[in-house]
Tab-separated table of C-alpha atoms in Angstrom:
chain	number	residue	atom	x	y	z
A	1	UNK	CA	32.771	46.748	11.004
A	2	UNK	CA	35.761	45.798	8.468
A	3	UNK	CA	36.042	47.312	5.157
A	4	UNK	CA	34.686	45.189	2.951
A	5	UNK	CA	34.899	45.395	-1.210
A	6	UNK	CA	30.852	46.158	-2.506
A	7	UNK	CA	30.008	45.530	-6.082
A	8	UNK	CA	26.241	47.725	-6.629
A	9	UNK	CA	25.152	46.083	-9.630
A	10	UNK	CA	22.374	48.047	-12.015
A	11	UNK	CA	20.771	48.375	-14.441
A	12	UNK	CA	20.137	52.273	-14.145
A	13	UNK	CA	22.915	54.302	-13.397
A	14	UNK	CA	23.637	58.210	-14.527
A	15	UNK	CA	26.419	59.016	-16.875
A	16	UNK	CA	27.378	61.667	-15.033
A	17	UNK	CA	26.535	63.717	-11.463
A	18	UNK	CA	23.986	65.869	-13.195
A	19	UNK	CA	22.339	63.156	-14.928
A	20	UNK	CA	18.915	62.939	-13.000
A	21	UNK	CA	16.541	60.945	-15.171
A	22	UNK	CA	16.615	57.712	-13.918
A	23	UNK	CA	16.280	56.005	-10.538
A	24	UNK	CA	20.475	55.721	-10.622
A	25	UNK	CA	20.681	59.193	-9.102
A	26	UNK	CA	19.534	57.003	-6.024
A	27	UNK	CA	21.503	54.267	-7.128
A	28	UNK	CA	25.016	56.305	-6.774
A	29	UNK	CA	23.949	57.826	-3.818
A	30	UNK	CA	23.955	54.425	-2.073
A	31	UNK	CA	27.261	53.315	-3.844
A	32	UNK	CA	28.772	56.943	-2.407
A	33	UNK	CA	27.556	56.226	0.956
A	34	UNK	CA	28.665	52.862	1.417
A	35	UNK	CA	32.401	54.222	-0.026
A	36	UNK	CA	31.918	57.323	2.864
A	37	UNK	CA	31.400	54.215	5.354
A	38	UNK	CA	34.867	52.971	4.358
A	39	UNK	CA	34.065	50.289	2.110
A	40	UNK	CA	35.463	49.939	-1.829
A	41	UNK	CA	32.642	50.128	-4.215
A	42	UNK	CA	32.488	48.725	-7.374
A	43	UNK	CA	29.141	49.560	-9.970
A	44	UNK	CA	28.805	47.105	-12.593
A	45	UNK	CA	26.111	48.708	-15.148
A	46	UNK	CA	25.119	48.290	-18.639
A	47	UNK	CA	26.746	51.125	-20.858
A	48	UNK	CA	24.939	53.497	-22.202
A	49	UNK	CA	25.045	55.993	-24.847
A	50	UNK	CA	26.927	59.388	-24.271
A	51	UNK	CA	30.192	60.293	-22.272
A	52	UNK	CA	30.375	58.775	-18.895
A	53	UNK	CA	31.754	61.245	-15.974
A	54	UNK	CA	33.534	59.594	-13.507
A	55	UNK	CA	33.418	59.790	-9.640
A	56	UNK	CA	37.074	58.529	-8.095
A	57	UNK	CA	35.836	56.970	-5.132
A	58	UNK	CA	33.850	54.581	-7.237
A	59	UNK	CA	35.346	51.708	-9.549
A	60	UNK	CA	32.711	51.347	-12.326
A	61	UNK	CA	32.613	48.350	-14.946
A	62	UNK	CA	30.557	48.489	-17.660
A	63	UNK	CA	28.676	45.940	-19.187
A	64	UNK	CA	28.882	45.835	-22.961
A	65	UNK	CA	25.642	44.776	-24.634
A	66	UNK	CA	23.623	46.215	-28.247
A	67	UNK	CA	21.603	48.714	-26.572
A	68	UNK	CA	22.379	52.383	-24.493
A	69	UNK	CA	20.170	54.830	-25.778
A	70	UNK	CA	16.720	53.821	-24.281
A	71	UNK	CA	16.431	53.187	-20.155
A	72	UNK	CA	15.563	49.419	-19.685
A	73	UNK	CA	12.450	50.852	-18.053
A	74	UNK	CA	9.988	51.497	-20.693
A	75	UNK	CA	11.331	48.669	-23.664
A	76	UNK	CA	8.853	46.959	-24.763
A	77	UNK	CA	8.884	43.302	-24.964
A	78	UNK	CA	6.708	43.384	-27.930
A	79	UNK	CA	9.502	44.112	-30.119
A	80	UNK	CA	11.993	41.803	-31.813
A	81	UNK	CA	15.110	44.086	-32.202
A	82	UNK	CA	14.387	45.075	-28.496
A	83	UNK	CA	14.090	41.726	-27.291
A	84	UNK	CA	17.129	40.763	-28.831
A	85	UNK	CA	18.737	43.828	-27.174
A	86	UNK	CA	17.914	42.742	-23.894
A	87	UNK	CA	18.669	38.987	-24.645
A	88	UNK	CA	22.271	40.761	-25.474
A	89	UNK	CA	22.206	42.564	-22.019
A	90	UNK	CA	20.921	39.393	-19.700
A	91	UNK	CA	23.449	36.950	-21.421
A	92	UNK	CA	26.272	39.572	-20.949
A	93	UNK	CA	25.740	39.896	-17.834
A	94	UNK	CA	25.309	36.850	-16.685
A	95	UNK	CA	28.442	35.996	-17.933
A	96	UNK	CA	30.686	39.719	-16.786
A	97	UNK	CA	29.178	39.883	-13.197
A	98	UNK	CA	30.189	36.559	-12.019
A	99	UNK	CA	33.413	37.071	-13.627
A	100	UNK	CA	34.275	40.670	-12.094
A	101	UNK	CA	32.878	39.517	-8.583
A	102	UNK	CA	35.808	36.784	-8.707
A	103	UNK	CA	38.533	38.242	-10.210
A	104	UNK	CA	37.879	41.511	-7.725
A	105	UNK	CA	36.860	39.474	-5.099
A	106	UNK	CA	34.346	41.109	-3.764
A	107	UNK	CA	32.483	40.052	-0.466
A	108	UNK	CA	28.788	41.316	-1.683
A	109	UNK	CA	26.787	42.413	-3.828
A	110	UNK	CA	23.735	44.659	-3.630
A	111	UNK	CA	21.408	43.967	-6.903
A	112	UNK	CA	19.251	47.523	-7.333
A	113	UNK	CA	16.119	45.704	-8.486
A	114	UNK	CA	15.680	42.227	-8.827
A	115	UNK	CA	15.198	41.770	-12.826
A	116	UNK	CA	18.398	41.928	-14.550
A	117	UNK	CA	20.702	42.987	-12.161
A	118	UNK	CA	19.189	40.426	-9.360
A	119	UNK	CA	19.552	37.648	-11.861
A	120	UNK	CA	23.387	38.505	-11.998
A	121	UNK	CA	24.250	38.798	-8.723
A	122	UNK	CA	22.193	35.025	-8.443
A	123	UNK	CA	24.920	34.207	-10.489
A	124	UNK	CA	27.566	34.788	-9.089
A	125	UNK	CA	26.112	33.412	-5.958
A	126	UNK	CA	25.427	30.169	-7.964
A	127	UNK	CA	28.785	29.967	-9.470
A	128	UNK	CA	31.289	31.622	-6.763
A	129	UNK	CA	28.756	31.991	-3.664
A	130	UNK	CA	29.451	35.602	-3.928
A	131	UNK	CA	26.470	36.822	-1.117
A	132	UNK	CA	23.897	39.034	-2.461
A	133	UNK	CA	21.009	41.394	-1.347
A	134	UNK	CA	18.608	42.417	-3.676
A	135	UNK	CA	16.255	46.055	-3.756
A	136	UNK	CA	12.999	45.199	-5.162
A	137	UNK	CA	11.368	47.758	-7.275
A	138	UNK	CA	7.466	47.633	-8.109
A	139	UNK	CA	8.265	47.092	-11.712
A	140	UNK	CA	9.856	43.977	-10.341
A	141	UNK	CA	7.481	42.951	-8.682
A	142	UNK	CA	3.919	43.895	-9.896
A	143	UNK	CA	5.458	43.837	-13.924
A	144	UNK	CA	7.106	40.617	-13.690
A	145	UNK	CA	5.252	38.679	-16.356
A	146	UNK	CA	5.838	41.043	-18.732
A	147	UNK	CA	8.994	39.018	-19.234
A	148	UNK	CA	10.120	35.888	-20.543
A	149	UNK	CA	9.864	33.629	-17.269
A	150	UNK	CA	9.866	36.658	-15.131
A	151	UNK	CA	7.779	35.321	-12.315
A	152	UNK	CA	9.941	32.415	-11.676
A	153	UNK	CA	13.418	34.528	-12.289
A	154	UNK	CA	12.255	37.045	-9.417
A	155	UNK	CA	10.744	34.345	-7.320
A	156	UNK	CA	14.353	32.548	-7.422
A	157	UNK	CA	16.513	35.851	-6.859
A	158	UNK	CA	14.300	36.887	-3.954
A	159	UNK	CA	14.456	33.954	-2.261
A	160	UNK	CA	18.157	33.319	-2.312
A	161	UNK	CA	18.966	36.861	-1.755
A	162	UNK	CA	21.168	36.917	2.128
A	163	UNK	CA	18.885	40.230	2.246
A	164	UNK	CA	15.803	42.060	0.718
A	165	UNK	CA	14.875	45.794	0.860
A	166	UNK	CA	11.917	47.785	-0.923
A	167	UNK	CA	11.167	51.501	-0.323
A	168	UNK	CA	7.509	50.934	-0.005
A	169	UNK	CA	5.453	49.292	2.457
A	170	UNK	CA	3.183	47.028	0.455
A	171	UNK	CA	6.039	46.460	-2.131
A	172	UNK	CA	8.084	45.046	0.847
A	173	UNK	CA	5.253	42.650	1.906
A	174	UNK	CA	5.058	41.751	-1.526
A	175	UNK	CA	8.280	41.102	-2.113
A	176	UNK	CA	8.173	38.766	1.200
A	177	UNK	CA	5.732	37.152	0.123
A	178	UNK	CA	6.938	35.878	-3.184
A	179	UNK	CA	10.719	35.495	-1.391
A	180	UNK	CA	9.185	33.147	1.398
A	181	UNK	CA	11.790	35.549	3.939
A	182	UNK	CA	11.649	38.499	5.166
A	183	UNK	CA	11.643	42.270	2.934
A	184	UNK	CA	13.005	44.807	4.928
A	185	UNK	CA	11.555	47.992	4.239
A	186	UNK	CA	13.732	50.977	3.381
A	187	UNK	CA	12.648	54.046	2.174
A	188	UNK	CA	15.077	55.625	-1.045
A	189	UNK	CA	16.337	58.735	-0.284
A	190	UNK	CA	19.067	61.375	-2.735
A	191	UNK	CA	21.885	63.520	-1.570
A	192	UNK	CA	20.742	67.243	-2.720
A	193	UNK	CA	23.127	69.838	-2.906
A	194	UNK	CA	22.424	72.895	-0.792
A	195	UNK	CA	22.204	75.705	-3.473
C-alpha cells in the first residue's frame, strides 16, 4: 500500500499524552497508528483551552472558534451563548477543513464521529472531492435531534461517506441503516503503557 497523506478530523482530541478525559485518547491512538503504518497524518481539531503538547509524528491544525473550555459532549443546546459557540465552531470549520485538505492535499479523511467533524470532511468532499470515512458514535446517532437539523446532517454525511465504522454492534446497524450502505463494525481500542 502507498503512503498516503491522512487528515483525522475531531472534535475531541487531548492536549497532551496524559490527557485522558475524552474519547481523543482513542482518537490519537488511531492517528499514531496510521503514521506507524507509514502514512502522514494530519489532526484538524477545535482548540481548546490550556497548553497543547505536541507529538512530532503528527501535523495538528487547529480550528479557531469562541469556545475550548467545555468538551462538545455535554453543551447544551438550550443555551444561547452556547449555541452561538458552536455556530462559531461548525461555520469555522466548514470553512478551515476544506481549505487545509486542499492546500495539504491530502488523499482522505477519517471524520471521528459524524456531527461536526463528519459535516467537514462532507465538505471538503463537496467542494474538492477530498474522500472521506466517517466513525459513528451513539451520540451521533441516537442524539441526533438534539441539534439544529441533525437528523438530516448525519443522514447526508453517512451516506456519502467512501466508508463507515462504529465500535458497537447495534450502533453499526444503525448507522447502516440511516446511511442506506454498509457500517463496518470496529471495536475502539487505546495503546496502554506497560507500567
Amino acid at each position: 500500500m502507498r503512503a498516503m497523506r491522512i487528515g483525522v478530523i475531531t472534535s475531541s482530541y487531548p492536549i497532551s499524552p496524559v490527557d485522558t478525559v475524552t474519547a481523543g485518547v482513542f482518537v490519537r491512538d488511531v492517528a499514531l497508528e496510521l503514521v506507524a503504518l507509514g502514512h502522514e497524518v494530519h489532526v484538524i481539531t477545535p482548540r481548546k483551552h490550556g497548553t497543547y503538547t505536541p507529538d512530532d509524528e503528527l501535523h495538528v491544525r487547529f480550528i479557531q472558534w469562541w469556545g475550548g473550555e467545555k468538551d462538545l459532549a455535554s453543551a447544551s443546546m438550550y443555551n444561547l451563548p452556547t449555541i452561538a459557540r458552536y455556530a462559531t465552531l461548525v461555520g469555522s470549520g466548514l470553512w478551515s477543513v476544506p481549505h487545509y485538505a486542499r492546500t495539504h492535499s491530502l488523499d482522505a479523511v477519517l471524520a471521528m464521529w459524524a456531527v461536526p467533524s463528519g459535516l467537514w470532511a462532507w465538505m471538503a468532499w463537496v467542494r474538492w472531492r477530498v474522500p472521506y470515512g466517517v466513525w459513528a458514535l451513539g451520540s451521533d446517532i441516537w442524539a441526533r435531534h438534539k441539534y439544529p437539523f441533525g437528523d438530516a446532517i448525519v443522514r447526508r454525511v453517512l451516506r456519502d461517506a467512501a466508508f463507515r465504522f462504529a465500535d458497537g454492534v447495534q450502533l453499526a446497524r444503525d448507522a447502516a441503516e440511516l446511511a442506506g450502505r454498509d457500517c463496518e463494525f470496529v471495536p475502539s481500542v487505546r495503546r496502554l503503557s506497560a507500567r
